[in-house]
XYZ file of C-alpha atoms in Angstrom:
341
model
C -221.396 -119.801 52.847
C -220.747 -123.510 53.287
C -223.634 -126.008 53.509
C -223.273 -129.791 53.463
C -219.713 -129.468 52.217
C -220.732 -127.228 49.299
C -219.476 -123.645 49.023
C -221.945 -120.929 47.962
C -221.211 -117.250 47.383
C -223.808 -114.558 48.007
C -223.981 -110.754 48.189
C -225.975 -109.532 51.188
C -227.392 -106.018 51.426
C -228.907 -104.042 54.306
C -231.410 -101.291 53.382
C -233.426 -98.615 55.101
C -236.498 -96.647 54.051
C -238.724 -93.888 55.370
C -242.337 -93.021 54.644
C -242.593 -89.268 53.775
C -246.291 -89.333 54.563
C -245.820 -90.897 57.995
C -243.026 -89.130 59.934
C -241.170 -91.407 62.312
C -242.257 -94.559 60.424
C -239.386 -96.467 58.793
C -238.363 -99.966 57.789
C -235.599 -101.972 56.272
C -234.641 -105.220 54.582
C -231.835 -107.768 54.496
C -231.510 -108.951 50.899
C -229.501 -111.934 49.797
C -228.406 -111.927 46.155
C -226.531 -114.425 43.986
C -224.475 -113.636 40.878
C -223.777 -115.943 37.962
C -222.710 -115.574 34.391
C -225.290 -116.673 31.833
C -224.750 -118.129 28.371
C -224.475 -114.676 26.787
C -221.506 -113.797 29.078
C -223.604 -111.280 31.045
C -223.683 -111.340 34.856
C -227.142 -112.250 36.107
C -228.211 -111.087 39.591
C -230.925 -112.987 41.391
C -232.649 -112.287 44.737
C -232.508 -115.465 46.776
C -234.269 -114.422 49.951
C -234.984 -111.359 52.060
C -235.851 -110.484 55.666
C -238.365 -107.665 56.258
C -237.351 -105.495 59.230
C -239.357 -102.968 61.249
C -236.428 -100.501 61.258
C -233.527 -99.636 58.967
C -230.597 -102.092 58.725
C -227.413 -100.219 59.698
C -224.751 -102.924 59.454
C -224.235 -106.653 58.769
C -221.456 -109.239 58.730
C -221.074 -112.991 58.165
C -220.645 -115.251 61.179
C -219.215 -118.734 60.861
C -219.866 -120.727 57.728
C -223.612 -120.242 57.332
C -224.847 -117.472 59.639
C -225.415 -113.752 59.321
C -225.317 -110.939 61.869
C -227.147 -107.650 61.287
C -228.345 -104.653 63.281
C -231.840 -103.305 62.646
C -232.774 -100.293 64.708
C -231.183 -100.943 68.065
C -231.351 -104.760 67.953
C -228.608 -107.178 66.960
C -229.807 -110.345 65.207
C -228.143 -113.622 64.267
C -229.760 -115.720 61.563
C -228.679 -119.006 59.992
C -229.502 -120.193 56.485
C -232.065 -123.033 56.440
C -231.266 -125.331 53.532
C -234.804 -126.798 53.450
C -236.788 -123.574 53.464
C -234.106 -121.447 51.754
C -234.685 -118.789 54.346
C -232.738 -117.168 57.172
C -233.971 -118.436 60.556
C -233.506 -116.376 63.715
C -230.970 -117.985 66.068
C -230.543 -115.166 68.632
C -231.158 -111.471 69.174
C -230.266 -108.889 71.783
C -231.167 -105.273 72.509
C -228.415 -102.644 72.165
C -228.175 -99.217 73.750
C -227.710 -97.626 70.314
C -227.516 -98.772 66.712
C -224.412 -100.696 65.538
C -223.022 -98.884 62.511
C -220.316 -101.548 61.953
C -219.995 -105.226 62.813
C -216.875 -107.384 62.647
C -216.074 -110.893 63.856
C -212.698 -111.954 65.266
C -212.396 -115.486 66.597
C -215.217 -115.915 69.112
C -215.977 -112.244 69.621
C -218.351 -109.949 67.757
C -217.229 -106.303 67.734
C -219.757 -103.523 67.270
C -219.170 -99.813 66.601
C -222.314 -98.302 68.183
C -223.625 -94.864 67.326
C -223.571 -93.633 70.947
C -221.557 -96.247 72.852
C -218.301 -96.657 70.968
C -217.112 -100.262 71.015
C -219.152 -103.193 72.306
C -217.961 -106.774 72.276
C -220.539 -109.617 72.227
C -220.122 -113.362 72.371
C -222.474 -116.050 71.023
C -222.825 -118.769 73.650
C -225.629 -121.101 74.754
C -227.714 -119.815 71.812
C -227.589 -116.260 73.194
C -225.776 -113.062 72.317
C -224.076 -111.965 75.510
C -222.243 -108.657 76.102
C -218.676 -109.296 77.342
C -217.009 -105.881 77.531
C -217.240 -102.358 76.152
C -215.366 -99.071 75.895
C -214.952 -97.214 79.221
C -216.047 -93.999 77.512
C -219.342 -93.470 75.594
C -218.316 -92.145 72.169
C -220.197 -91.696 68.892
C -218.783 -94.837 67.335
C -217.901 -94.781 63.611
C -215.377 -97.490 62.656
C -213.081 -100.057 64.266
C -210.463 -102.633 63.379
C -208.676 -105.220 65.472
C -204.990 -104.538 64.819
C -203.425 -106.812 67.438
C -204.705 -109.721 69.506
C -205.543 -107.479 72.435
C -205.851 -104.136 70.669
C -208.848 -102.597 68.900
C -208.466 -99.255 67.221
C -211.699 -97.289 67.085
C -212.826 -93.967 65.586
C -215.709 -91.659 66.300
C -217.491 -88.760 64.578
C -215.636 -86.100 66.571
C -212.343 -86.707 64.691
C -210.890 -88.942 67.454
C -209.039 -92.252 67.092
C -208.365 -94.407 70.163
C -206.577 -97.609 71.041
C -208.577 -99.938 73.306
C -206.775 -102.723 75.129
C -208.090 -105.830 76.887
C -205.430 -107.493 79.119
C -205.122 -111.205 78.439
C -204.828 -112.050 82.124
C -208.195 -110.401 82.936
C -210.725 -112.219 80.773
C -213.652 -110.980 82.893
C -212.724 -107.284 82.487
C -215.894 -105.389 81.608
C -214.255 -102.226 80.277
C -211.569 -101.845 77.631
C -208.674 -99.589 78.672
C -207.869 -96.592 76.520
C -204.073 -96.653 75.951
C -203.824 -93.910 73.299
C -206.014 -91.192 71.887
C -205.464 -88.676 69.121
C -207.533 -85.921 67.469
C -207.174 -85.882 63.708
C -208.354 -83.381 61.066
C -211.186 -85.624 59.871
C -213.361 -88.445 61.079
C -211.892 -91.810 59.951
C -214.369 -93.972 58.136
C -212.030 -96.882 57.234
C -208.771 -98.395 58.381
C -206.994 -100.963 56.196
C -203.722 -102.909 56.204
C -201.551 -103.310 53.106
C -198.191 -102.746 51.531
C -197.913 -99.257 50.033
C -194.198 -98.569 50.518
C -191.938 -96.906 47.905
C -190.457 -99.467 45.487
C -186.975 -99.047 46.953
C -188.138 -100.010 50.453
C -188.304 -103.760 51.186
C -191.989 -104.723 51.548
C -191.298 -106.673 54.753
C -189.147 -104.053 56.415
C -189.668 -103.914 60.180
C -188.509 -100.866 62.095
C -187.531 -101.085 65.787
C -190.319 -100.237 68.189
C -193.078 -100.797 65.636
C -195.597 -103.394 66.879
C -198.314 -102.988 64.241
C -196.568 -105.510 61.955
C -194.713 -105.255 58.658
C -197.795 -103.994 56.755
C -198.757 -100.365 56.509
C -201.869 -99.242 58.360
C -203.807 -96.560 56.390
C -206.833 -94.649 57.567
C -209.260 -92.843 55.232
C -211.111 -89.713 56.378
C -214.552 -88.679 55.330
C -213.141 -85.573 53.674
C -210.898 -87.575 51.353
C -207.741 -87.360 53.439
C -205.474 -90.312 54.266
C -203.438 -90.972 57.394
C -200.570 -93.342 57.976
C -200.905 -95.040 61.405
C -198.125 -96.746 63.317
C -198.485 -98.520 66.655
C -195.342 -98.068 68.787
C -193.904 -99.693 71.865
C -192.776 -97.767 74.933
C -189.143 -97.452 73.737
C -190.100 -95.823 70.449
C -192.669 -93.625 72.201
C -190.059 -92.285 74.641
C -187.608 -91.348 71.837
C -190.219 -89.718 69.654
C -191.776 -87.837 72.571
C -188.304 -86.508 73.336
C -187.847 -85.334 69.725
C -191.361 -83.887 69.616
C -190.783 -81.943 72.828
C -187.450 -80.669 71.559
C -189.104 -79.324 68.396
C -191.998 -77.696 70.185
C -189.748 -76.028 72.755
C -187.345 -74.865 70.100
C -190.046 -73.339 67.882
C -191.766 -71.573 70.839
C -188.534 -70.420 72.541
C -189.554 -71.957 75.915
C -186.822 -73.579 78.071
C -186.528 -77.322 77.479
C -187.294 -79.895 80.146
C -186.963 -83.604 79.209
C -190.165 -85.641 79.331
C -190.794 -86.865 82.850
C -191.044 -90.610 83.610
C -194.554 -91.842 82.919
C -196.828 -92.226 85.980
C -198.647 -95.522 86.556
C -201.812 -94.004 85.099
C -200.991 -92.061 81.916
C -203.116 -89.638 80.003
C -203.849 -91.493 76.694
C -203.338 -88.289 74.762
C -199.634 -88.249 75.644
C -199.240 -91.505 73.752
C -199.884 -89.714 70.444
C -196.954 -88.581 68.345
C -197.706 -85.986 65.663
C -196.300 -87.311 62.422
C -196.582 -83.938 60.671
C -194.306 -82.515 63.331
C -191.781 -85.290 62.794
C -191.752 -84.445 59.056
C -190.706 -80.952 59.948
C -187.909 -82.396 62.152
C -186.625 -84.524 59.248
C -186.458 -81.437 57.027
C -184.353 -79.597 59.662
C -181.794 -82.429 59.548
C -179.318 -84.120 61.860
C -177.228 -81.020 62.514
C -180.313 -79.279 64.000
C -181.034 -82.320 66.185
C -177.477 -82.468 67.458
C -177.427 -78.765 68.216
C -180.700 -78.572 70.099
C -180.030 -81.713 72.100
C -176.581 -80.527 73.173
C -177.914 -77.123 74.093
C -180.876 -78.523 75.994
C -178.716 -80.908 77.999
C -176.176 -78.371 79.196
C -176.235 -78.608 82.972
C -179.001 -81.227 82.792
C -177.442 -83.360 85.494
C -178.125 -80.607 87.960
C -181.385 -79.222 86.711
C -183.167 -82.439 85.795
C -181.779 -85.035 88.095
C -183.280 -88.475 87.520
C -184.567 -87.698 84.018
C -183.321 -89.662 80.981
C -181.017 -87.993 78.483
C -181.477 -88.188 74.749
C -178.664 -90.641 74.136
C -179.879 -93.148 76.725
C -183.374 -93.039 75.263
C -182.054 -93.455 71.700
C -179.686 -96.322 72.569
C -182.495 -98.151 74.344
C -184.380 -98.335 71.044
C -181.686 -98.334 68.406
C -178.762 -99.919 70.203
C -175.228 -98.575 70.366
C -174.468 -96.489 67.302
C -171.327 -94.577 66.232
C -173.462 -91.467 65.760
C -176.686 -91.641 67.794
C -178.004 -88.377 66.239
C -177.617 -89.627 62.694
C -179.187 -92.997 63.598
C -182.122 -91.290 65.329
C -182.776 -88.942 62.412
C -182.623 -91.873 59.944
C -185.125 -93.751 62.104
C -187.559 -90.815 62.211
C -187.199 -90.376 58.424
C -187.928 -94.050 57.715
C -190.867 -94.025 60.117
C -192.724 -91.014 58.623
C -191.928 -91.992 55.002
C -192.910 -95.632 55.353
C -195.906 -95.369 53.006
C -196.862 -93.536 49.816
C -200.189 -91.781 50.269
């Protein structure tokens, strides 16, 4: 917190309580603490101020240099620190459809993961908190992170993870567009960026088709599991969907048909590549890939006219290579083994 050019550091807590003798009656507090080391070398904790709330406080986040956002019950509040009274004064508040279990601030937008309404974006303007856009689907929101300028990745309590996109050229868009969706084995409670590559891999390595940056994106599940997440462009998605379909058709014995060109409106679930499946592909090796591709493409020019072949999809992403099968397998290997979990 910065006031009059001075920087102050505080720890802010949100609490909730229930009265066992009065069912349905609850409350909460926003508590501001300061920490300092005393002359004995011990850390001393002091309560600076508190806000008494009628309902539990589910989430909070700093806003600007001297303001605080928090959700109590189904209301979102913004308060600013008053240097004279040493209290948090209410600046604005707004009613939500459900409680915000997480709050984050990115530039001018306030993102909320709501318990029954997935992602909601709010803007503070003219001393009011104004809703700007939200998810097109009502989900049981759990966690979110803004990975790219126009992309928010959100999770829910039904094990799903989705990518929500707001086009830059449509600033008045009221609903975010779901561009990918995947079902995991656990609900994701946190997503973090960082470098957790093996020591022999350059920390700034950037693979073709990866648009989530040079850092690893790691998700933590509520059951203690970890997931490596990678955001891909269309070129990488086409190659990996081809490999994924090859593996599934090969293991089930069904005849192979190359993935069809994407329609204008695509099912977001088709934009998810199963990393565990790609690990199995890497173990099978380049000879397996060469064999199944060549077998699947026998007579393809007659049976699948207009569909893209494996080599054209691979060259589009990786460029001209002496051995496109070896280059593709190396790419898949580097992609799935990009982080140590």
